[in-house]
XYZ file of C-alpha atoms in Angstrom:
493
model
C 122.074 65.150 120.791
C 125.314 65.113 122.838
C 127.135 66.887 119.567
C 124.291 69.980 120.553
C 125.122 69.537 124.622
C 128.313 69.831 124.103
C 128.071 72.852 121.560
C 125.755 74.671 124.074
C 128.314 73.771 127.045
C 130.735 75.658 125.002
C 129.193 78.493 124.336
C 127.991 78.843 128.250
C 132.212 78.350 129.380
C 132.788 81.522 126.500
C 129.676 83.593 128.262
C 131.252 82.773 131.487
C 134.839 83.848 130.173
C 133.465 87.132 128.968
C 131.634 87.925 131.901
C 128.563 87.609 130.126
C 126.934 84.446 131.673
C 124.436 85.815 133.919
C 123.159 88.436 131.375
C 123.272 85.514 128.547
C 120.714 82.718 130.908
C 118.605 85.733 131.609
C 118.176 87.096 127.911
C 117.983 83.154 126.774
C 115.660 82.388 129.467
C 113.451 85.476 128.294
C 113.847 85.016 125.196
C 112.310 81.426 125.395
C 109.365 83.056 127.545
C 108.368 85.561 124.097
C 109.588 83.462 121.840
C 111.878 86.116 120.300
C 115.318 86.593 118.911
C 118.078 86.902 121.096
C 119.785 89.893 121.397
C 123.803 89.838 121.805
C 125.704 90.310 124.573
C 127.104 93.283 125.421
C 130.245 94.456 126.319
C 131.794 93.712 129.894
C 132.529 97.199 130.688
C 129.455 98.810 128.852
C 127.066 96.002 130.449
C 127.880 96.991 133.862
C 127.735 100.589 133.149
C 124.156 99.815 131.876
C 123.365 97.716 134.180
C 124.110 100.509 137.284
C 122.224 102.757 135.363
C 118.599 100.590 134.324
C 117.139 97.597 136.103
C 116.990 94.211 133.842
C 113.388 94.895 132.739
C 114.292 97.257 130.581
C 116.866 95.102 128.766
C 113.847 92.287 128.561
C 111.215 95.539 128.006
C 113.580 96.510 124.524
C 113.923 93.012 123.472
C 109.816 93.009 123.515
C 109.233 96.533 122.158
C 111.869 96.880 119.846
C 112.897 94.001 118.172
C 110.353 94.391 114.515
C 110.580 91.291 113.154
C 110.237 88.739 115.295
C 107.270 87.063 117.031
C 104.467 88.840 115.560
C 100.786 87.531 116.376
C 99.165 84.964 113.647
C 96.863 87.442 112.714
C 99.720 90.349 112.483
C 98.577 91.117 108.971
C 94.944 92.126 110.112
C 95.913 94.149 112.898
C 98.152 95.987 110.333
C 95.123 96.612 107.981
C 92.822 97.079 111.129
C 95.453 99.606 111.865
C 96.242 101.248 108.006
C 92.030 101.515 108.011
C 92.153 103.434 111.275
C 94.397 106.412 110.191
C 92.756 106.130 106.337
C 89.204 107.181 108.807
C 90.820 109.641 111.272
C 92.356 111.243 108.174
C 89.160 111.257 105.643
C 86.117 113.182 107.211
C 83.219 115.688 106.757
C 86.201 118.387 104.949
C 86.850 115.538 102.180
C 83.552 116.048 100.816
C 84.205 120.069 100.444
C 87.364 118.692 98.248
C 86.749 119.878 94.528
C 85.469 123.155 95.781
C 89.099 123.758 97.855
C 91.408 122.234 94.597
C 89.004 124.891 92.019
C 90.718 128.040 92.255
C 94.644 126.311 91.565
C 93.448 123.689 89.199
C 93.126 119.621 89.208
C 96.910 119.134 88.509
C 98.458 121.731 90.190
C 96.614 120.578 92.967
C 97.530 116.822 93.065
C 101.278 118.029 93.026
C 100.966 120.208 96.212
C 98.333 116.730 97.930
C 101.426 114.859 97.092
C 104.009 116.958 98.929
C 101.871 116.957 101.946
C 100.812 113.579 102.020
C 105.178 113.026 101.904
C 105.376 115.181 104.915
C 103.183 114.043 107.049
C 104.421 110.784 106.560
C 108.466 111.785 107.208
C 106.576 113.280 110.104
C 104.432 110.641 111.183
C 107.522 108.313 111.331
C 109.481 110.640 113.845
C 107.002 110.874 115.709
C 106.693 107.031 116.080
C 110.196 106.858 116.672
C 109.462 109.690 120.240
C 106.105 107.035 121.012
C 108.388 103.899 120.782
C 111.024 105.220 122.570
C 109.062 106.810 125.440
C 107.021 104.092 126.091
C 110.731 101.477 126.259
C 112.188 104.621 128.690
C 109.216 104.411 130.930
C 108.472 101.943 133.919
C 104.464 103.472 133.417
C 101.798 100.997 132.260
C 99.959 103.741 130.840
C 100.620 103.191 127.003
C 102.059 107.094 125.856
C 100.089 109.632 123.721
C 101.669 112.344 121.987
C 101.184 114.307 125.562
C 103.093 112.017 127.755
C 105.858 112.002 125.421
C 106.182 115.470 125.278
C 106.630 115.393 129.404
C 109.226 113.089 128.944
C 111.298 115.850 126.911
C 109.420 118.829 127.711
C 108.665 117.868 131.464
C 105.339 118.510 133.454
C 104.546 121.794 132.071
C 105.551 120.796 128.141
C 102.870 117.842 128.589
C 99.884 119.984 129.588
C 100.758 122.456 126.732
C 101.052 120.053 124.120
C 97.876 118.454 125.927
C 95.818 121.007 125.981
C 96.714 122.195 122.501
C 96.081 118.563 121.336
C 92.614 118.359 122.931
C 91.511 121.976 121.734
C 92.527 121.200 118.460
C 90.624 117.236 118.340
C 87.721 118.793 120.226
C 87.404 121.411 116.708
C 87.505 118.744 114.619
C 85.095 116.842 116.512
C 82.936 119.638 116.603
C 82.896 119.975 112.645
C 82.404 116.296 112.446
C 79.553 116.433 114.140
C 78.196 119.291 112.960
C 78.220 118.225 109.665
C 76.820 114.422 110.366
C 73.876 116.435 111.961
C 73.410 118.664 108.155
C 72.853 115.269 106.877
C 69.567 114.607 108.617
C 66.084 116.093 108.616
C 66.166 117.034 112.743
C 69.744 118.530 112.785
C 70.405 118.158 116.545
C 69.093 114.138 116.436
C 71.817 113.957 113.743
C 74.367 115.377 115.749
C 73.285 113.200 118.889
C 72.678 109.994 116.500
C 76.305 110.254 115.380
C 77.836 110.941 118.611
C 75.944 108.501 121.013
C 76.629 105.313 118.138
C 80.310 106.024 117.585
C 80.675 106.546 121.709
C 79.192 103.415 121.975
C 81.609 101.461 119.909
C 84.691 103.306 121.190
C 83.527 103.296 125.155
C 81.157 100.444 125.611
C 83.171 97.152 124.857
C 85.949 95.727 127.387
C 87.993 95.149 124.514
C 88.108 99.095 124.039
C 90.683 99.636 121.567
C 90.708 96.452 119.547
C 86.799 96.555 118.908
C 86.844 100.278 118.157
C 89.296 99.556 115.127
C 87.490 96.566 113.662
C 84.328 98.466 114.126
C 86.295 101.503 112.163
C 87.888 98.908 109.541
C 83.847 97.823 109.308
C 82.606 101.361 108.608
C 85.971 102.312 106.083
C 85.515 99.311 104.405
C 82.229 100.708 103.430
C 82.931 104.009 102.706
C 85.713 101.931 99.952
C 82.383 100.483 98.711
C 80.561 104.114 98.652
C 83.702 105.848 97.010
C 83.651 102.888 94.493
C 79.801 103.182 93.628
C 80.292 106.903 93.200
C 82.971 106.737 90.939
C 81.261 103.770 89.402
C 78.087 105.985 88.991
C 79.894 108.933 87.702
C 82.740 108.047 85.703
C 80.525 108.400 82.563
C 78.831 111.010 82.925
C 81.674 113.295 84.172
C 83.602 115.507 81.663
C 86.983 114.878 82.049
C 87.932 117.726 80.120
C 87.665 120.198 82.747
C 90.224 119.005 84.515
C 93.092 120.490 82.711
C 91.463 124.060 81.549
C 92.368 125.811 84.970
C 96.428 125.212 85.831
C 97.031 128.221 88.312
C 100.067 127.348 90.749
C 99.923 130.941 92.286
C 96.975 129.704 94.119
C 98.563 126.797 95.652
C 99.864 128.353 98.544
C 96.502 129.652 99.658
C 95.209 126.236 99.514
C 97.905 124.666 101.286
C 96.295 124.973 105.132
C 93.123 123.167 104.181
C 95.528 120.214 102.037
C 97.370 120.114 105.524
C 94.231 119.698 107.357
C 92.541 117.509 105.119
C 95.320 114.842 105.207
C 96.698 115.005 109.058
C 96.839 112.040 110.893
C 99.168 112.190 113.756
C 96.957 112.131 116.328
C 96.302 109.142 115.976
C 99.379 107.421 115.383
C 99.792 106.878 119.692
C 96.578 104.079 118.943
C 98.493 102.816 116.109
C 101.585 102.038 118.156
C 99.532 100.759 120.732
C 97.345 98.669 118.392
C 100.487 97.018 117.115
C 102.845 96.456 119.804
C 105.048 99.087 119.093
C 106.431 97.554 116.486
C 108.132 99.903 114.562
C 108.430 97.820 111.083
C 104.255 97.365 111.075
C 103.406 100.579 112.283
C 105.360 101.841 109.342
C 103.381 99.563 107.069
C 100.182 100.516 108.828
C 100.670 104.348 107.904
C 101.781 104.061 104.669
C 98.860 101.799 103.646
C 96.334 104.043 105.163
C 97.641 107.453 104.194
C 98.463 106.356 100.484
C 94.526 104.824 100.750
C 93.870 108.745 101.659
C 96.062 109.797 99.166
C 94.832 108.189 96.367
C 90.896 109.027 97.619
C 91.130 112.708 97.835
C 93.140 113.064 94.341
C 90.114 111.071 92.769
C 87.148 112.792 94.663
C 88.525 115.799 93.356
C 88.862 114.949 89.909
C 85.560 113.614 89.876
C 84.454 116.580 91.734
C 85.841 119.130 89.118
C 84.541 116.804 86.302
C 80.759 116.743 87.344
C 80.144 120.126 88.167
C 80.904 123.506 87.731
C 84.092 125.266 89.762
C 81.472 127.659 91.865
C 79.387 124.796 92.772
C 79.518 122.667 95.633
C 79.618 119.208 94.093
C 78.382 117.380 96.964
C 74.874 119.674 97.389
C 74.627 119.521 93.661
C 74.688 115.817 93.600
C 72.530 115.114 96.696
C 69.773 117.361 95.693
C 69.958 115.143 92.128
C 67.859 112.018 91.837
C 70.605 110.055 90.027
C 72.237 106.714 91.720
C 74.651 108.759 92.888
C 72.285 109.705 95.622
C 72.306 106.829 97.671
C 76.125 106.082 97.527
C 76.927 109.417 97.789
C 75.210 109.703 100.761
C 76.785 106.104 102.358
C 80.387 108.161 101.810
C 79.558 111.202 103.477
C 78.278 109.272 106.666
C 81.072 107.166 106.890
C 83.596 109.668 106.470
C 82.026 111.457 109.144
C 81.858 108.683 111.057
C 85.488 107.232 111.141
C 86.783 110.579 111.927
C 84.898 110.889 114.960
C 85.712 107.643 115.422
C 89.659 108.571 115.191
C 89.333 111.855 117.242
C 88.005 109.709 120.326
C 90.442 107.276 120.391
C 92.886 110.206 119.809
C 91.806 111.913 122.897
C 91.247 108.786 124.737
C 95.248 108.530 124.736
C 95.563 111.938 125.568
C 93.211 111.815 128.883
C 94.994 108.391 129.708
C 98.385 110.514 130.174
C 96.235 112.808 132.722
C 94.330 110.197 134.302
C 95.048 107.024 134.099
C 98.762 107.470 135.749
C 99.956 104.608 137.803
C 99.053 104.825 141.592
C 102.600 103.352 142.374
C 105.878 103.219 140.850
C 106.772 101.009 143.323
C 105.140 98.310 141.784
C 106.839 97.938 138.960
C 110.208 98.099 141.299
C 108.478 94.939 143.008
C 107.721 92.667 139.492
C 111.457 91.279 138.880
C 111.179 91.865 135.162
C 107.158 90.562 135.312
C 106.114 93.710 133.182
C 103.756 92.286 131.101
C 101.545 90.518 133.782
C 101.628 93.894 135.677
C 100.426 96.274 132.570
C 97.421 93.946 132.134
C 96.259 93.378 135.999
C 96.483 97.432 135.889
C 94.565 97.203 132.199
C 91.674 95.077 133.517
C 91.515 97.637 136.881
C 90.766 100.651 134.766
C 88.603 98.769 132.483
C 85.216 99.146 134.846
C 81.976 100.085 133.078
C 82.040 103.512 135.687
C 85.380 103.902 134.619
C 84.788 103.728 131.042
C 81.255 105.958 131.282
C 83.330 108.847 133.336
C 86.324 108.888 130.329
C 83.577 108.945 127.530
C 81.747 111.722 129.304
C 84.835 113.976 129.109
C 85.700 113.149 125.430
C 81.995 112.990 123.784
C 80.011 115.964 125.952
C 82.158 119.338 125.530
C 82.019 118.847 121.339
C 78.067 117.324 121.035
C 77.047 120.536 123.340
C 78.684 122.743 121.051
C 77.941 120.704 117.573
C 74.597 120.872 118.436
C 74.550 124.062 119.201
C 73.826 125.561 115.460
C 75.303 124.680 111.978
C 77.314 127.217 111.887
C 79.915 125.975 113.921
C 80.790 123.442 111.297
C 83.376 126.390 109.087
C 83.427 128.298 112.182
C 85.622 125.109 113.782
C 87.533 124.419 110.812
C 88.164 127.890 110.731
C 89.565 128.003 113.942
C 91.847 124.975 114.060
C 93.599 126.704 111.420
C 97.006 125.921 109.423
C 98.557 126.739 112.977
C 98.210 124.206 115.629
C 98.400 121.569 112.899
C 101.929 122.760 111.889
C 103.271 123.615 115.424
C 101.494 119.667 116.883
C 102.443 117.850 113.608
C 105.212 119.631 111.880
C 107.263 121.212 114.459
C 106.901 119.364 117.905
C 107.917 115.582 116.728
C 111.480 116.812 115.271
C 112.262 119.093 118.024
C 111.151 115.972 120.458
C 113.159 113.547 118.715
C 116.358 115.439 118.597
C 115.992 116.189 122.238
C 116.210 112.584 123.166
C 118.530 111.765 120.893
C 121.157 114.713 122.236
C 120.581 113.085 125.877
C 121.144 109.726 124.248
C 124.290 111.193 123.226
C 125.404 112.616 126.262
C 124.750 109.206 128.524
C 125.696 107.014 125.961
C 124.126 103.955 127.166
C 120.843 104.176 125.652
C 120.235 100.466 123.156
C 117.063 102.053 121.405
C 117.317 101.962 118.028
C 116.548 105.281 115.779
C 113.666 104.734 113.076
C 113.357 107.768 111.385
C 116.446 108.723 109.724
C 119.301 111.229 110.566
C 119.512 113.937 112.599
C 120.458 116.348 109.714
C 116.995 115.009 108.294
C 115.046 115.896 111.570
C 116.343 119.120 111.671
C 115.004 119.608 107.954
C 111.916 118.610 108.758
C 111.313 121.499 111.904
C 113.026 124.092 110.013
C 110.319 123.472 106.951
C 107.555 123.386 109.384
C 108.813 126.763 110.634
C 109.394 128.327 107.633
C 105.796 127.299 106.775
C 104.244 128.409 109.567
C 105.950 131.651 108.823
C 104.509 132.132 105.560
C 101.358 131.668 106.834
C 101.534 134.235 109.534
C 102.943 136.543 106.769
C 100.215 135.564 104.348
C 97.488 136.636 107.307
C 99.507 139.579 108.417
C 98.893 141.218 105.209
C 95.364 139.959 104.783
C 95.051 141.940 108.262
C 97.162 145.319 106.687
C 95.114 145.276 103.625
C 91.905 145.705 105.661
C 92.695 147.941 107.451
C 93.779 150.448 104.663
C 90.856 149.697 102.975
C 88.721 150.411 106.059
């Protein structure tokens, strides 16, 4: 015992010779509090520079948010799953079951190749964009946890934010619309189906206290059963499906055409904001969380398909086909397209949830957080538990669930007629081009102050700029693809 007091006397009189002292009691002292790894000392002359610049909550705020691998929760792993089931349900929805119709006209294999190359770059882009999340939430003194909205106004300022909002919510608001729509095809009294599936998955999202954390156990609950459904399916037609057809039609030409509805199918980034919220920010398990759930994706939408293409013909639509039979695949069949439905609605509110919190639920005063002396974490949840009031709740849930039910249940029609209209477009400019351009913004000003101590996540620069230059150039191929669609027309008309 006195060997270890006079071992930590000796490194105190080095701290203390270094000019370090008061910076190494607070970071022990904190680092005893979160039972975390201590972070080491900086510099003299870089310290003070730092320390002129931020207040000492943000040195404690990076050692909480940014530091993967230590102190994670008991039950870390099942938040992670929790977490890999909620983007596996945002991504899968009523589109997945249209599947074997989309991959027809290119061919099973030639298919699977191009789901593969998209399922790779929404992930390179999903990890950038965790990378703007993470380091937007350590930059700001807000208690408001970030969506992809409020990050953009921290590069893009006020008037980036209410574009990339607005496109955000137009574009969640189509898929909700679809969604619904097609939950309400699935019932005898279409409307009651589209109110059925809007008013149960509102309930789970909105009612609760816990919010967040119920919503994804309640979506881990429902995507654990579609596994089951997908399983009985397959289970059910594995032997009866002809296999053969799946290499008779290899057409890569047609690829390209079928590339906007691949991209749609398997996009996921708008809810990667709950992800990092769900899981601390911690960069190592949100990783693991997306990986999990988009390979789960992955792996489901390259077997529906080949089962698709295997059971019925290429003009048929295999899910009509199979519901109208009176098979066993009925009755699992049925279990999978609810609760694909389901989870993505499930994954569009909470999507837009984060996106209305960086409009509304903005901090009265900044000043408070000047006021906690480095008491951050007992000020975000006091201001949690004030905007968690049933009124509260019921006014947020009105603005996210009524604009898309009034328009679902307008007519089935609007089911393509939304697909249709979020389009290759928005996906590529919110998902492909946005997160790269963000994250080499913030890195250029890291650059320029050089003082910043958050640590980059998703690669190199050189790789960023990769990224937005593919997005562009595939956003221009699309535009040229529907410019001549357009021409053609009109010299036929």
């Amino acid at each position: 015992m006195n060997l270890l007091r006079l071992l930590c006397f000796s490194i105190l009189i080095t701290l203390k010779q270094h000019g370090t002292f008061g910076f190494g009691i607070a970071t022990v002292n904190t680092a005893l509090r979160s039972n975390i790894r201590v972070l080491p000392p900086v510099a003299h002359s870089s310290y003070k520079k730092h320390r002129s610049q931020q207040q000492q909550p943000k040195l404690n705020h990076l050692s909480t948010t940014e530091k993967d691998d230590e102190s994670e929760p008991k039950n870390s792993a099942l938040q992670v799953l929790n977490a890999a089931f909620l983007v596996a349900g945002t991504t899968i929805g009523g589109g997945f079951l249209a599947l074997p119709s989309v991959v027809a006209p290119a061919g099973f294999y030639p298919s699977a190749v191009a789901l593969i190359g998209v399922w790779g770059f929404f992930l390179a882009q999903s990890f950038v964009l965790v990378e703007c999340i993470n380091r937007t939430k350590f930059d700001s003194k807000d208690a408001t946890p970030p969506g992809v909205a409020g990050t953009a106004k921290s590069v893009f300022g006020k008037k980036g934010e209410i574009a990339i909002g607005i496109l955000l919510t137009i574009l969640i608001e189509a898929t909700l619309v679809s969604q619904i729509s097609r939950a309400g095809m699935l019932f005898v009294n279409y409307r009651l189906g589209c109110l059925i599936s809007t008013a149960s998955i509102a309930a789970l999202v909105f009612g609760p206290k816990s919010g967040i954390m119920f919503a994804s156990k309640a979506n881990a609950a429902l995507t654990s059963l579609f596994l089951l459904s997908t399983l009985s399916v397959f289970g059910c037609g594995f032997g009866i499906a002809d296999w053969s057809k799946l290499g008779l039609s290899n057409n890569w030409s047609s690829v390209p055409a079928a590339l906007p509805s691949f991209l749609q199918l398997l996009v996921y980034g708008e809810i990667v904001p709950t992800v990092c919220q769900i899981l601390k920010y911690n960069t190592r398990r949100i990783k693991m969380a997306i990986i999990l759930g988009s390979f789960m994706t992955l792996c489901l939408q390259i077997g529906w398909s080949g089962l698709g293409l295997s059971l019925v013909s290429s003009a048929s639509d295999a899910v009509e086909v199979l519901l109208a039979s009176s098979g066993p695949v009925r009755l699992p069949l049925f279990s999978l397209a609810i609760t694909a439905i389901l989870t993505t609605i499930l994954g569009s509110y909470l999507a837009l949830l984060s996106t209305v919190n960086d409009f509304v639920q903005k901090t009265k005063s900044k000043d408070a957080n000047d006021d906690n002396d480095g008491s951050n974490d007992d000020s975000d949840l006091q201001k949690g538990q004030e905007n968690n009031s049933l009124l509260h709740r019921m006014k947020v849930a009105s603005i996210i669930t009524v604009p898309a039910s009034l328009i679902a249940c307008s007519s089935p029609s609007v089911f393509l007629k939304a697909i249709d209209f979020a389009g290759s477009y928005p996906v590529l400019i919110l998902w492909g081009v946005v997160p790269p351009v963000m994250a080499l913004i913030q890195r250029s000003r890291d650059d320029k102050g050089g003082t910043s101590l958050f640590r980059r996540t998703a690669g190199p620069s050189a790789w960023l700029v990769v990224l937005a230059l593919l997005s562009v150039a595939m956003v221009g191929i699309s535009a040229i693809g529907d410019m001549t669609s357009v021409v053609h027309r009109f010299k036929i008309l």
